[in-house]
C-alpha cells in the first residue's frame, strides 16, 4: 500500500513535470551575427520601444484559395463577386480559444491591452525592450545598415517562445528579420542623369501615344481608388507639383492620400516614390491615390496586412520592390530554425496576397532590374559572356576577356564567384577580409603574362580582363588565411544559375517586366544593359512556387519553342514570370536638387527600371476599372486568369515582344538567360498592353 506521504510526493512530481512541459520553450530566432551589411551597435535600453507582429496560424486555407480562383476566373459564374474583409476573416481566422492562448501569454508577461492590437489573424505589439526581453527570453540591440544608414532594434542571440504558444503561431516578424530591399533604389540613384541623348525620352504623353491611351481619358468615378506601396521611402510633394507643371497635368486631378512616416529628412530614398507617384497619377489621372509607406524593416506581409484594413480598399496596387525568393527572411540563422524559412515566409505572404485579391485588388509587382541572373543575394554561378558582352556598361579598357571570372574558395568550402557574384552573401563577407582583397591583387600580379587586370565600368563595377582562358591562369593560395583563388570554371552544382525575385514570382500577383522603345514607330525590345539600358528586366521561374493553371498552356507552348536555357536551370512545373511588360527605360521624372528635401528647386532626371513599368501599367488598368464602374460592372481584381485567356481569345490585346533577352543583370551578362520569342516568354511575358484593344475586350465581357 502506498503511504499518504509517498502519494503526495508522487502527485507533486506529476504537477512539477506537467508544469515543466507547459513552459517548455522552443527557439524561434537566432541572430548570432547580423547580415554582412549590418553592424551591431549598443544594447537597447529597457525603456526603448520595439514593435513586432505575431502571425497566428490560419484555418481553411484550401477554402480560401478555392474562393480566390473562383472570383478571379472569367469563366466562373462568381467572377468579380469579391468578398468583404469580414467574410474572409470568417474563413481563415483562428478560433477565439487559440487567440486567447497567445493574448494570455502576453498579459501574463506584463503587457497591457493597450500595448497590443488583436486583429483577426495577427497581433500587432508595441512595447518596451524590457517586456519584450522577458517574453522571448532574449536581449535586444541596435543595428545599423552600411547601405542605407537606417537603424533598427533586433534580438541578440537566441529568442524563444513557450511551445504551447508557438503551436498557435506561424511566425513572428520584427525580431530577427533584416529585410532591406534597396536594389531598385540603388540602381535608380546610380543611373539617374540629366535628360539628354536618349533616342526616346519617356513622358506621360509618349506613353499615351505609344500604347493608344486617348489623350483626354481620365478617371471620372468617385469610388475608383488606386495605391502605391513604399518601403522606407517617400515622395517629394514639391517634385510632384514640378512634374505636373512640366507635363501639363492639371493639379486638381492629382489627389494623393499619404499614410506612413515622411522619412525624406532622415535620408531615406525618394526617387522610387517620386517615380511611382508621378506616373501612376499622370496615367491613372483624376483617380484618388493612396500612398502607403511601410516602416523601416517591414516587408510584403506588413504591407498586405496593412492594406487589408482599408474599407473601401484600393482597387489597384503597385509594388516596385523585391529581392531573391529564397532570401525572404534574409540571412540570419532564424531562417532555418523550426522551418521558419523563406518557404514559410513566402507561403504566408501568398496567403495574404490571396486575401488582398479576394477583396478585388489588382496587385502589380515590378519583376526586378537584374534579369534572370539577378545580382543581390544571387550565387553568381552564372558564367559571364566575356566574348560578346564583356563590360556592357562601357568604360573598361577592353572589349572582351578570355577569363572574365575567378573563384575564391575558403577552407570551409564557401565559394565566391567574382565579379558576377560580388553582391552575394559569400562574396560580401569575403570581400571585407583584407587578406582576400590582397590575395586578389596578388592573383592579378602573378598572372601578368596573361595581362590579367581589374577594370571598372562607368558605374564602378569591377571586371576581370585576361588574354588567357581560365584554365591557363596560375592559382594563388594563402594557407594561413585559409583561401585559394583560381580561374572560374562553371559547375552547375556550385550554385543556382538564376535567382528569381519575390514577390514578382508569386502566382497571386501580376508581374511586370521592362522594355525599351528605341523608336516610337517601331516595336519594343526587352530592356537590357546589352542594348543600351541601365537595367535588365527581371524574369524567370520560381524556385518554391508551383505553376498556376492559368499559365499552363502558355508555358507549355513556350517550352516547345526551344529557346530556353538548360533544362536543369529551372523547374518547368513552377511559376514563370513576368506576366506583362511595359517600357522601363529613359523615364523623365522630377526630383529635388537635394534628395533630402521635400521641396524644389527640382530638375528632370532620366531613370530606368521595372519600377517604371509597374506603376504606369497600374495607372492604365485604373482607367479601365473606371469604365467598368461607370458601366455598373465589377472591377478587374486579380488580373492573370483574364490576361492569359485574352492571349488565347484575342491576341491583339497585347504587343508581342520578340526581340531581346534577360541574360544580363545591371553590370554583367551571363552566357545563359531567357530570350524573347513569339507568344509568352520569361523575358517579356505576354507582351505589353494595347490599351484600346484590351479595354474593348474587357468591356465586352459578360
PDB file of N, CA and C in Angstrom, residues 335-413:
ATOM      1  N   UNK A 335      16.307  31.730 -40.146  1.00  0.00           N
ATOM      2  CA  UNK A 335      15.685  31.235 -41.366  1.00  0.00           C
ATOM      3  C   UNK A 335      15.571  29.722 -41.368  1.00  0.00           C
ATOM      4  N   UNK A 336      16.432  29.033 -40.661  1.00  0.00           N
ATOM      5  CA  UNK A 336      16.390  27.576 -40.677  1.00  0.00           C
ATOM      6  C   UNK A 336      15.917  27.008 -39.342  1.00  0.00           C
ATOM      7  N   UNK A 337      15.466  27.852 -38.462  1.00  0.00           N
ATOM      8  CA  UNK A 337      15.007  27.396 -37.158  1.00  0.00           C
ATOM      9  C   UNK A 337      13.543  26.993 -37.228  1.00  0.00           C
ATOM     10  N   UNK A 338      13.237  25.768 -36.865  1.00  0.00           N
ATOM     11  CA  UNK A 338      11.869  25.258 -36.824  1.00  0.00           C
ATOM     12  C   UNK A 338      11.143  25.416 -38.147  1.00  0.00           C
ATOM     13  N   UNK A 339      11.876  25.398 -39.252  1.00  0.00           N
ATOM     14  CA  UNK A 339      11.226  25.531 -40.545  1.00  0.00           C
ATOM     15  C   UNK A 339      10.764  26.934 -40.851  1.00  0.00           C
ATOM     16  N   UNK A 340      11.082  27.890 -39.981  1.00  0.00           N
ATOM     17  CA  UNK A 340      10.712  29.278 -40.265  1.00  0.00           C
ATOM     18  C   UNK A 340      11.745  29.812 -41.241  1.00  0.00           C
ATOM     19  N   UNK A 341      11.505  29.555 -42.507  1.00  0.00           N
ATOM     20  CA  UNK A 341      12.479  29.905 -43.520  1.00  0.00           C
ATOM     21  C   UNK A 341      11.786  30.652 -44.641  1.00  0.00           C
ATOM     22  N   UNK A 342      12.499  30.830 -45.757  1.00  0.00           N
ATOM     23  CA  UNK A 342      11.934  31.581 -46.862  1.00  0.00           C
ATOM     24  C   UNK A 342      10.672  30.931 -47.399  1.00  0.00           C
ATOM     25  N   UNK A 343      10.611  29.605 -47.393  1.00  0.00           N
ATOM     26  CA  UNK A 343       9.415  28.913 -47.882  1.00  0.00           C
ATOM     27  C   UNK A 343       8.211  29.285 -47.023  1.00  0.00           C
ATOM     28  N   UNK A 344       8.401  29.324 -45.699  1.00  0.00           N
ATOM     29  CA  UNK A 344       7.317  29.691 -44.789  1.00  0.00           C
ATOM     30  C   UNK A 344       6.907  31.144 -44.998  1.00  0.00           C
ATOM     31  N   UNK A 345       7.903  32.032 -45.141  1.00  0.00           N
ATOM     32  CA  UNK A 345       7.577  33.446 -45.331  1.00  0.00           C
ATOM     33  C   UNK A 345       6.817  33.645 -46.637  1.00  0.00           C
ATOM     34  N   UNK A 346       7.290  33.014 -47.700  1.00  0.00           N
ATOM     35  CA  UNK A 346       6.630  33.145 -48.996  1.00  0.00           C
ATOM     36  C   UNK A 346       5.216  32.567 -48.943  1.00  0.00           C
ATOM     37  N   UNK A 347       5.054  31.424 -48.283  1.00  0.00           N
ATOM     38  CA  UNK A 347       3.732  30.800 -48.189  1.00  0.00           C
ATOM     39  C   UNK A 347       2.742  31.711 -47.474  1.00  0.00           C
ATOM     40  N   UNK A 348       3.165  32.305 -46.351  1.00  0.00           N
ATOM     41  CA  UNK A 348       2.254  33.202 -45.626  1.00  0.00           C
ATOM     42  C   UNK A 348       1.989  34.463 -46.439  1.00  0.00           C
ATOM     43  N   UNK A 349       3.016  34.966 -47.133  1.00  0.00           N
ATOM     44  CA  UNK A 349       2.829  36.141 -47.992  1.00  0.00           C
ATOM     45  C   UNK A 349       1.792  35.848 -49.062  1.00  0.00           C
ATOM     46  N   UNK A 350       1.879  34.647 -49.655  1.00  0.00           N
ATOM     47  CA  UNK A 350       0.938  34.293 -50.711  1.00  0.00           C
ATOM     48  C   UNK A 350      -0.495  34.182 -50.198  1.00  0.00           C
ATOM     49  N   UNK A 351      -0.647  33.726 -48.970  1.00  0.00           N
ATOM     50  CA  UNK A 351      -1.981  33.700 -48.370  1.00  0.00           C
ATOM     51  C   UNK A 351      -2.515  35.123 -48.238  1.00  0.00           C
ATOM     52  N   UNK A 352      -1.675  36.029 -47.759  1.00  0.00           N
ATOM     53  CA  UNK A 352      -2.117  37.418 -47.603  1.00  0.00           C
ATOM     54  C   UNK A 352      -2.431  38.055 -48.954  1.00  0.00           C
ATOM     55  N   UNK A 353      -1.656  37.691 -49.988  1.00  0.00           N
ATOM     56  CA  UNK A 353      -1.939  38.217 -51.327  1.00  0.00           C
ATOM     57  C   UNK A 353      -3.256  37.663 -51.864  1.00  0.00           C
ATOM     58  N   UNK A 354      -3.581  36.423 -51.532  1.00  0.00           N
ATOM     59  CA  UNK A 354      -4.889  35.879 -51.909  1.00  0.00           C
ATOM     60  C   UNK A 354      -6.010  36.661 -51.230  1.00  0.00           C
ATOM     61  N   UNK A 355      -5.811  36.988 -49.974  1.00  0.00           N
ATOM     62  CA  UNK A 355      -6.829  37.751 -49.245  1.00  0.00           C
ATOM     63  C   UNK A 355      -7.025  39.133 -49.865  1.00  0.00           C
ATOM     64  N   UNK A 356      -5.910  39.746 -50.282  1.00  0.00           N
ATOM     65  CA  UNK A 356      -5.998  41.054 -50.951  1.00  0.00           C
ATOM     66  C   UNK A 356      -6.752  40.904 -52.271  1.00  0.00           C
ATOM     67  N   UNK A 357      -6.414  39.856 -53.043  1.00  0.00           N
ATOM     68  CA  UNK A 357      -7.096  39.631 -54.309  1.00  0.00           C
ATOM     69  C   UNK A 357      -8.571  39.338 -54.146  1.00  0.00           C
ATOM     70  N   UNK A 358      -8.940  38.621 -53.094  1.00  0.00           N
ATOM     71  CA  UNK A 358     -10.348  38.319 -52.827  1.00  0.00           C
ATOM     72  C   UNK A 358     -11.158  39.575 -52.526  1.00  0.00           C
ATOM     73  N   UNK A 359     -10.484  40.620 -52.099  1.00  0.00           N
ATOM     74  CA  UNK A 359     -11.155  41.903 -51.870  1.00  0.00           C
ATOM     75  C   UNK A 359     -11.367  42.673 -53.181  1.00  0.00           C
ATOM     76  N   UNK A 360     -10.784  42.153 -54.288  1.00  0.00           N
ATOM     77  CA  UNK A 360     -10.968  42.812 -55.579  1.00  0.00           C
ATOM     78  C   UNK A 360      -9.830  43.713 -55.986  1.00  0.00           C
ATOM     79  N   UNK A 361      -8.644  43.511 -55.392  1.00  0.00           N
ATOM     80  CA  UNK A 361      -7.491  44.365 -55.693  1.00  0.00           C
ATOM     81  C   UNK A 361      -6.627  43.707 -56.770  1.00  0.00           C
ATOM     82  N   UNK A 362      -6.260  44.470 -57.792  1.00  0.00           N
ATOM     83  CA  UNK A 362      -5.270  44.034 -58.785  1.00  0.00           C
ATOM     84  C   UNK A 362      -3.903  44.474 -58.292  1.00  0.00           C
ATOM     85  N   UNK A 363      -3.013  43.517 -58.006  1.00  0.00           N
ATOM     86  CA  UNK A 363      -1.684  43.841 -57.479  1.00  0.00           C
ATOM     87  C   UNK A 363      -0.648  43.674 -58.589  1.00  0.00           C
ATOM     88  N   UNK A 364       0.090  44.744 -58.877  1.00  0.00           N
ATOM     89  CA  UNK A 364       1.154  44.730 -59.874  1.00  0.00           C
ATOM     90  C   UNK A 364       2.499  44.828 -59.166  1.00  0.00           C
ATOM     91  N   UNK A 365       3.469  44.008 -59.599  1.00  0.00           N
ATOM     92  CA  UNK A 365       4.788  43.991 -58.962  1.00  0.00           C
ATOM     93  C   UNK A 365       5.874  44.068 -60.029  1.00  0.00           C
ATOM     94  N   UNK A 366       6.843  44.947 -59.832  1.00  0.00           N
ATOM     95  CA  UNK A 366       7.998  45.035 -60.719  1.00  0.00           C
ATOM     96  C   UNK A 366       8.751  43.712 -60.711  1.00  0.00           C
ATOM     97  N   UNK A 367       9.180  43.251 -61.895  1.00  0.00           N
ATOM     98  CA  UNK A 367       9.791  41.926 -61.997  1.00  0.00           C
ATOM     99  C   UNK A 367      11.264  41.914 -61.635  1.00  0.00           C
ATOM    100  N   UNK A 368      11.849  43.072 -61.321  1.00  0.00           N
ATOM    101  CA  UNK A 368      13.260  43.135 -60.946  1.00  0.00           C
ATOM    102  C   UNK A 368      14.096  43.803 -62.019  1.00  0.00           C
ATOM    103  N   UNK A 369      15.253  44.316 -61.612  1.00  0.00           N
ATOM    104  CA  UNK A 369      16.119  45.090 -62.507  1.00  0.00           C
ATOM    105  C   UNK A 369      17.406  44.366 -62.874  1.00  0.00           C
ATOM    106  N   UNK A 370      17.471  43.061 -62.599  1.00  0.00           N
ATOM    107  CA  UNK A 370      18.725  42.328 -62.808  1.00  0.00           C
ATOM    108  C   UNK A 370      18.542  41.047 -63.613  1.00  0.00           C
ATOM    109  N   UNK A 371      17.593  41.084 -64.562  1.00  0.00           N
ATOM    110  CA  UNK A 371      17.429  39.983 -65.481  1.00  0.00           C
ATOM    111  C   UNK A 371      17.178  38.653 -64.787  1.00  0.00           C
ATOM    112  N   UNK A 372      17.533  37.568 -65.473  1.00  0.00           N
ATOM    113  CA  UNK A 372      17.392  36.229 -64.897  1.00  0.00           C
ATOM    114  C   UNK A 372      18.480  35.921 -63.872  1.00  0.00           C
ATOM    115  N   UNK A 373      19.754  36.349 -64.098  1.00  0.00           N
ATOM    116  CA  UNK A 373      20.811  36.003 -63.125  1.00  0.00           C
ATOM    117  C   UNK A 373      20.617  36.637 -61.767  1.00  0.00           C
ATOM    118  N   UNK A 374      20.011  37.837 -61.720  1.00  0.00           N
ATOM    119  CA  UNK A 374      19.888  38.643 -60.516  1.00  0.00           C
ATOM    120  C   UNK A 374      21.279  39.123 -60.072  1.00  0.00           C
ATOM    121  N   UNK A 375      21.316  39.860 -58.972  1.00  0.00           N
ATOM    122  CA  UNK A 375      22.582  40.439 -58.513  1.00  0.00           C
ATOM    123  C   UNK A 375      22.680  40.341 -57.005  1.00  0.00           C
ATOM    124  N   UNK A 376      21.850  41.067 -56.288  1.00  0.00           N
ATOM    125  CA  UNK A 376      21.873  40.976 -54.838  1.00  0.00           C
ATOM    126  C   UNK A 376      21.442  39.598 -54.375  1.00  0.00           C
ATOM    127  N   UNK A 377      22.244  38.974 -53.539  1.00  0.00           N
ATOM    128  CA  UNK A 377      21.984  37.657 -52.933  1.00  0.00           C
ATOM    129  C   UNK A 377      22.058  36.505 -53.923  1.00  0.00           C
ATOM    130  N   UNK A 378      22.321  36.770 -55.209  1.00  0.00           N
ATOM    131  CA  UNK A 378      22.470  35.679 -56.170  1.00  0.00           C
ATOM    132  C   UNK A 378      23.811  34.983 -55.951  1.00  0.00           C
ATOM    133  N   UNK A 379      23.885  33.713 -56.330  1.00  0.00           N
ATOM    134  CA  UNK A 379      25.119  32.960 -56.109  1.00  0.00           C
ATOM    135  C   UNK A 379      26.263  33.495 -56.963  1.00  0.00           C
ATOM    136  N   UNK A 380      25.930  34.026 -58.140  1.00  0.00           N
ATOM    137  CA  UNK A 380      26.970  34.468 -59.067  1.00  0.00           C
ATOM    138  C   UNK A 380      27.508  33.351 -59.926  1.00  0.00           C
ATOM    139  N   UNK A 381      26.963  32.146 -59.740  1.00  0.00           N
ATOM    140  CA  UNK A 381      27.443  30.994 -60.503  1.00  0.00           C
ATOM    141  C   UNK A 381      26.774  30.953 -61.874  1.00  0.00           C
ATOM    142  N   UNK A 382      26.973  32.024 -62.615  1.00  0.00           N
ATOM    143  CA  UNK A 382      26.407  32.176 -63.958  1.00  0.00           C
ATOM    144  C   UNK A 382      27.550  32.709 -64.819  1.00  0.00           C
ATOM    145  N   UNK A 383      28.112  31.900 -65.708  1.00  0.00           N
ATOM    146  CA  UNK A 383      29.334  32.300 -66.415  1.00  0.00           C
ATOM    147  C   UNK A 383      29.157  33.550 -67.266  1.00  0.00           C
ATOM    148  N   UNK A 384      30.011  34.542 -67.043  1.00  0.00           N
ATOM    149  CA  UNK A 384      29.953  35.787 -67.795  1.00  0.00           C
ATOM    150  C   UNK A 384      30.322  35.534 -69.253  1.00  0.00           C
ATOM    151  N   UNK A 385      29.579  36.166 -70.150  1.00  0.00           N
ATOM    152  CA  UNK A 385      29.892  36.113 -71.574  1.00  0.00           C
ATOM    153  C   UNK A 385      31.003  37.121 -71.845  1.00  0.00           C
ATOM    154  N   UNK A 386      32.228  36.653 -71.787  1.00  0.00           N
ATOM    155  CA  UNK A 386      33.370  37.550 -71.955  1.00  0.00           C
ATOM    156  C   UNK A 386      33.702  37.847 -73.398  1.00  0.00           C
ATOM    157  N   UNK A 387      33.118  37.094 -74.328  1.00  0.00           N
ATOM    158  CA  UNK A 387      33.449  37.273 -75.745  1.00  0.00           C
ATOM    159  C   UNK A 387      32.605  38.355 -76.408  1.00  0.00           C
ATOM    160  N   UNK A 388      31.269  38.278 -76.201  1.00  0.00           N
ATOM    161  CA  UNK A 388      30.373  39.201 -76.903  1.00  0.00           C
ATOM    162  C   UNK A 388      29.845  40.320 -76.020  1.00  0.00           C
ATOM    163  N   UNK A 389      29.799  40.098 -74.695  1.00  0.00           N
ATOM    164  CA  UNK A 389      29.124  41.072 -73.830  1.00  0.00           C
ATOM    165  C   UNK A 389      29.953  41.406 -72.588  1.00  0.00           C
ATOM    166  N   UNK A 390      31.246  41.478 -72.746  1.00  0.00           N
ATOM    167  CA  UNK A 390      32.121  41.874 -71.643  1.00  0.00           C
ATOM    168  C   UNK A 390      31.933  43.366 -71.370  1.00  0.00           C
ATOM    169  N   UNK A 391      31.814  43.730 -70.099  1.00  0.00           N
ATOM    170  CA  UNK A 391      31.709  45.128 -69.666  1.00  0.00           C
ATOM    171  C   UNK A 391      30.613  45.880 -70.439  1.00  0.00           C
ATOM    172  N   UNK A 392      29.345  45.443 -70.312  1.00  0.00           N
ATOM    173  CA  UNK A 392      28.262  46.003 -71.130  1.00  0.00           C
ATOM    174  C   UNK A 392      27.965  47.481 -70.891  1.00  0.00           C
ATOM    175  N   UNK A 393      28.305  48.004 -69.716  1.00  0.00           N
ATOM    176  CA  UNK A 393      28.053  49.422 -69.442  1.00  0.00           C
ATOM    177  C   UNK A 393      29.137  50.326 -70.021  1.00  0.00           C
ATOM    178  N   UNK A 394      30.228  49.721 -70.500  1.00  0.00           N
ATOM    179  CA  UNK A 394      31.316  50.514 -71.060  1.00  0.00           C
ATOM    180  C   UNK A 394      32.231  51.077 -69.990  1.00  0.00           C
ATOM    181  N   UNK A 395      33.358  51.638 -70.443  1.00  0.00           N
ATOM    182  CA  UNK A 395      34.306  52.245 -69.516  1.00  0.00           C
ATOM    183  C   UNK A 395      35.525  51.399 -69.243  1.00  0.00           C
ATOM    184  N   UNK A 396      35.485  50.092 -69.590  1.00  0.00           N
ATOM    185  CA  UNK A 396      36.645  49.219 -69.406  1.00  0.00           C
ATOM    186  C   UNK A 396      37.659  49.451 -70.531  1.00  0.00           C
ATOM    187  N   UNK A 397      38.876  48.987 -70.315  1.00  0.00           N
ATOM    188  CA  UNK A 397      39.938  49.185 -71.307  1.00  0.00           C
ATOM    189  C   UNK A 397      39.877  48.166 -72.442  1.00  0.00           C
ATOM    190  N   UNK A 398      39.058  47.098 -72.256  1.00  0.00           N
ATOM    191  CA  UNK A 398      38.994  46.049 -73.263  1.00  0.00           C
ATOM    192  C   UNK A 398      37.541  45.747 -73.616  1.00  0.00           C
ATOM    193  N   UNK A 399      37.351  45.149 -74.782  1.00  0.00           N
ATOM    194  CA  UNK A 399      36.020  44.809 -75.278  1.00  0.00           C
ATOM    195  C   UNK A 399      35.663  43.342 -75.015  1.00  0.00           C
ATOM    196  N   UNK A 400      36.655  42.540 -74.674  1.00  0.00           N
ATOM    197  CA  UNK A 400      36.399  41.128 -74.410  1.00  0.00           C
ATOM    198  C   UNK A 400      37.427  40.607 -73.418  1.00  0.00           C
ATOM    199  N   UNK A 401      37.136  39.450 -72.824  1.00  0.00           N
ATOM    200  CA  UNK A 401      38.051  38.821 -71.880  1.00  0.00           C
ATOM    201  C   UNK A 401      37.921  37.315 -72.013  1.00  0.00           C
ATOM    202  N   UNK A 402      39.049  36.628 -72.036  1.00  0.00           N
ATOM    203  CA  UNK A 402      39.042  35.174 -72.156  1.00  0.00           C
ATOM    204  C   UNK A 402      38.711  34.493 -70.828  1.00  0.00           C
ATOM    205  N   UNK A 403      38.896  35.226 -69.729  1.00  0.00           N
ATOM    206  CA  UNK A 403      38.527  34.692 -68.411  1.00  0.00           C
ATOM    207  C   UNK A 403      37.973  35.840 -67.575  1.00  0.00           C
ATOM    208  N   UNK A 404      36.682  36.124 -67.689  1.00  0.00           N
ATOM    209  CA  UNK A 404      36.102  37.283 -67.000  1.00  0.00           C
ATOM    210  C   UNK A 404      35.684  37.032 -65.559  1.00  0.00           C
ATOM    211  N   UNK A 405      35.933  35.809 -65.012  1.00  0.00           N
ATOM    212  CA  UNK A 405      35.539  35.489 -63.641  1.00  0.00           C
ATOM    213  C   UNK A 405      36.618  34.670 -62.937  1.00  0.00           C
ATOM    214  N   UNK A 406      36.666  34.806 -61.617  1.00  0.00           N
ATOM    215  CA  UNK A 406      37.527  33.966 -60.785  1.00  0.00           C
ATOM    216  C   UNK A 406      36.686  33.337 -59.678  1.00  0.00           C
ATOM    217  N   UNK A 407      37.213  32.284 -59.081  1.00  0.00           N
ATOM    218  CA  UNK A 407      36.559  31.639 -57.940  1.00  0.00           C
ATOM    219  C   UNK A 407      37.459  31.780 -56.720  1.00  0.00           C
ATOM    220  N   UNK A 408      36.889  32.319 -55.641  1.00  0.00           N
ATOM    221  CA  UNK A 408      37.601  32.431 -54.368  1.00  0.00           C
ATOM    222  C   UNK A 408      37.032  31.360 -53.445  1.00  0.00           C
ATOM    223  N   UNK A 409      37.877  30.464 -52.977  1.00  0.00           N
ATOM    224  CA  UNK A 409      37.428  29.340 -52.153  1.00  0.00           C
ATOM    225  C   UNK A 409      38.056  29.418 -50.762  1.00  0.00           C
ATOM    226  N   UNK A 410      37.203  29.403 -49.738  1.00  0.00           N
ATOM    227  CA  UNK A 410      37.699  29.347 -48.367  1.00  0.00           C
ATOM    228  C   UNK A 410      37.841  27.891 -47.943  1.00  0.00           C
ATOM    229  N   UNK A 411      38.644  27.672 -46.916  1.00  0.00           N
ATOM    230  CA  UNK A 411      38.928  26.302 -46.461  1.00  0.00           C
ATOM    231  C   UNK A 411      37.682  25.589 -45.948  1.00  0.00           C
ATOM    232  N   UNK A 412      36.638  26.346 -45.565  1.00  0.00           N
ATOM    233  CA  UNK A 412      35.395  25.724 -45.089  1.00  0.00           C
ATOM    234  C   UNK A 412      34.459  25.341 -46.231  1.00  0.00           C
ATOM    235  N   UNK A 413      34.895  25.557 -47.480  1.00  0.00           N
ATOM    236  CA  UNK A 413      34.096  25.180 -48.644  1.00  0.00           C
ATOM    237  C   UNK A 413      33.284  26.302 -49.247  1.00  0.00           C
TER     238      UNK A 413
END
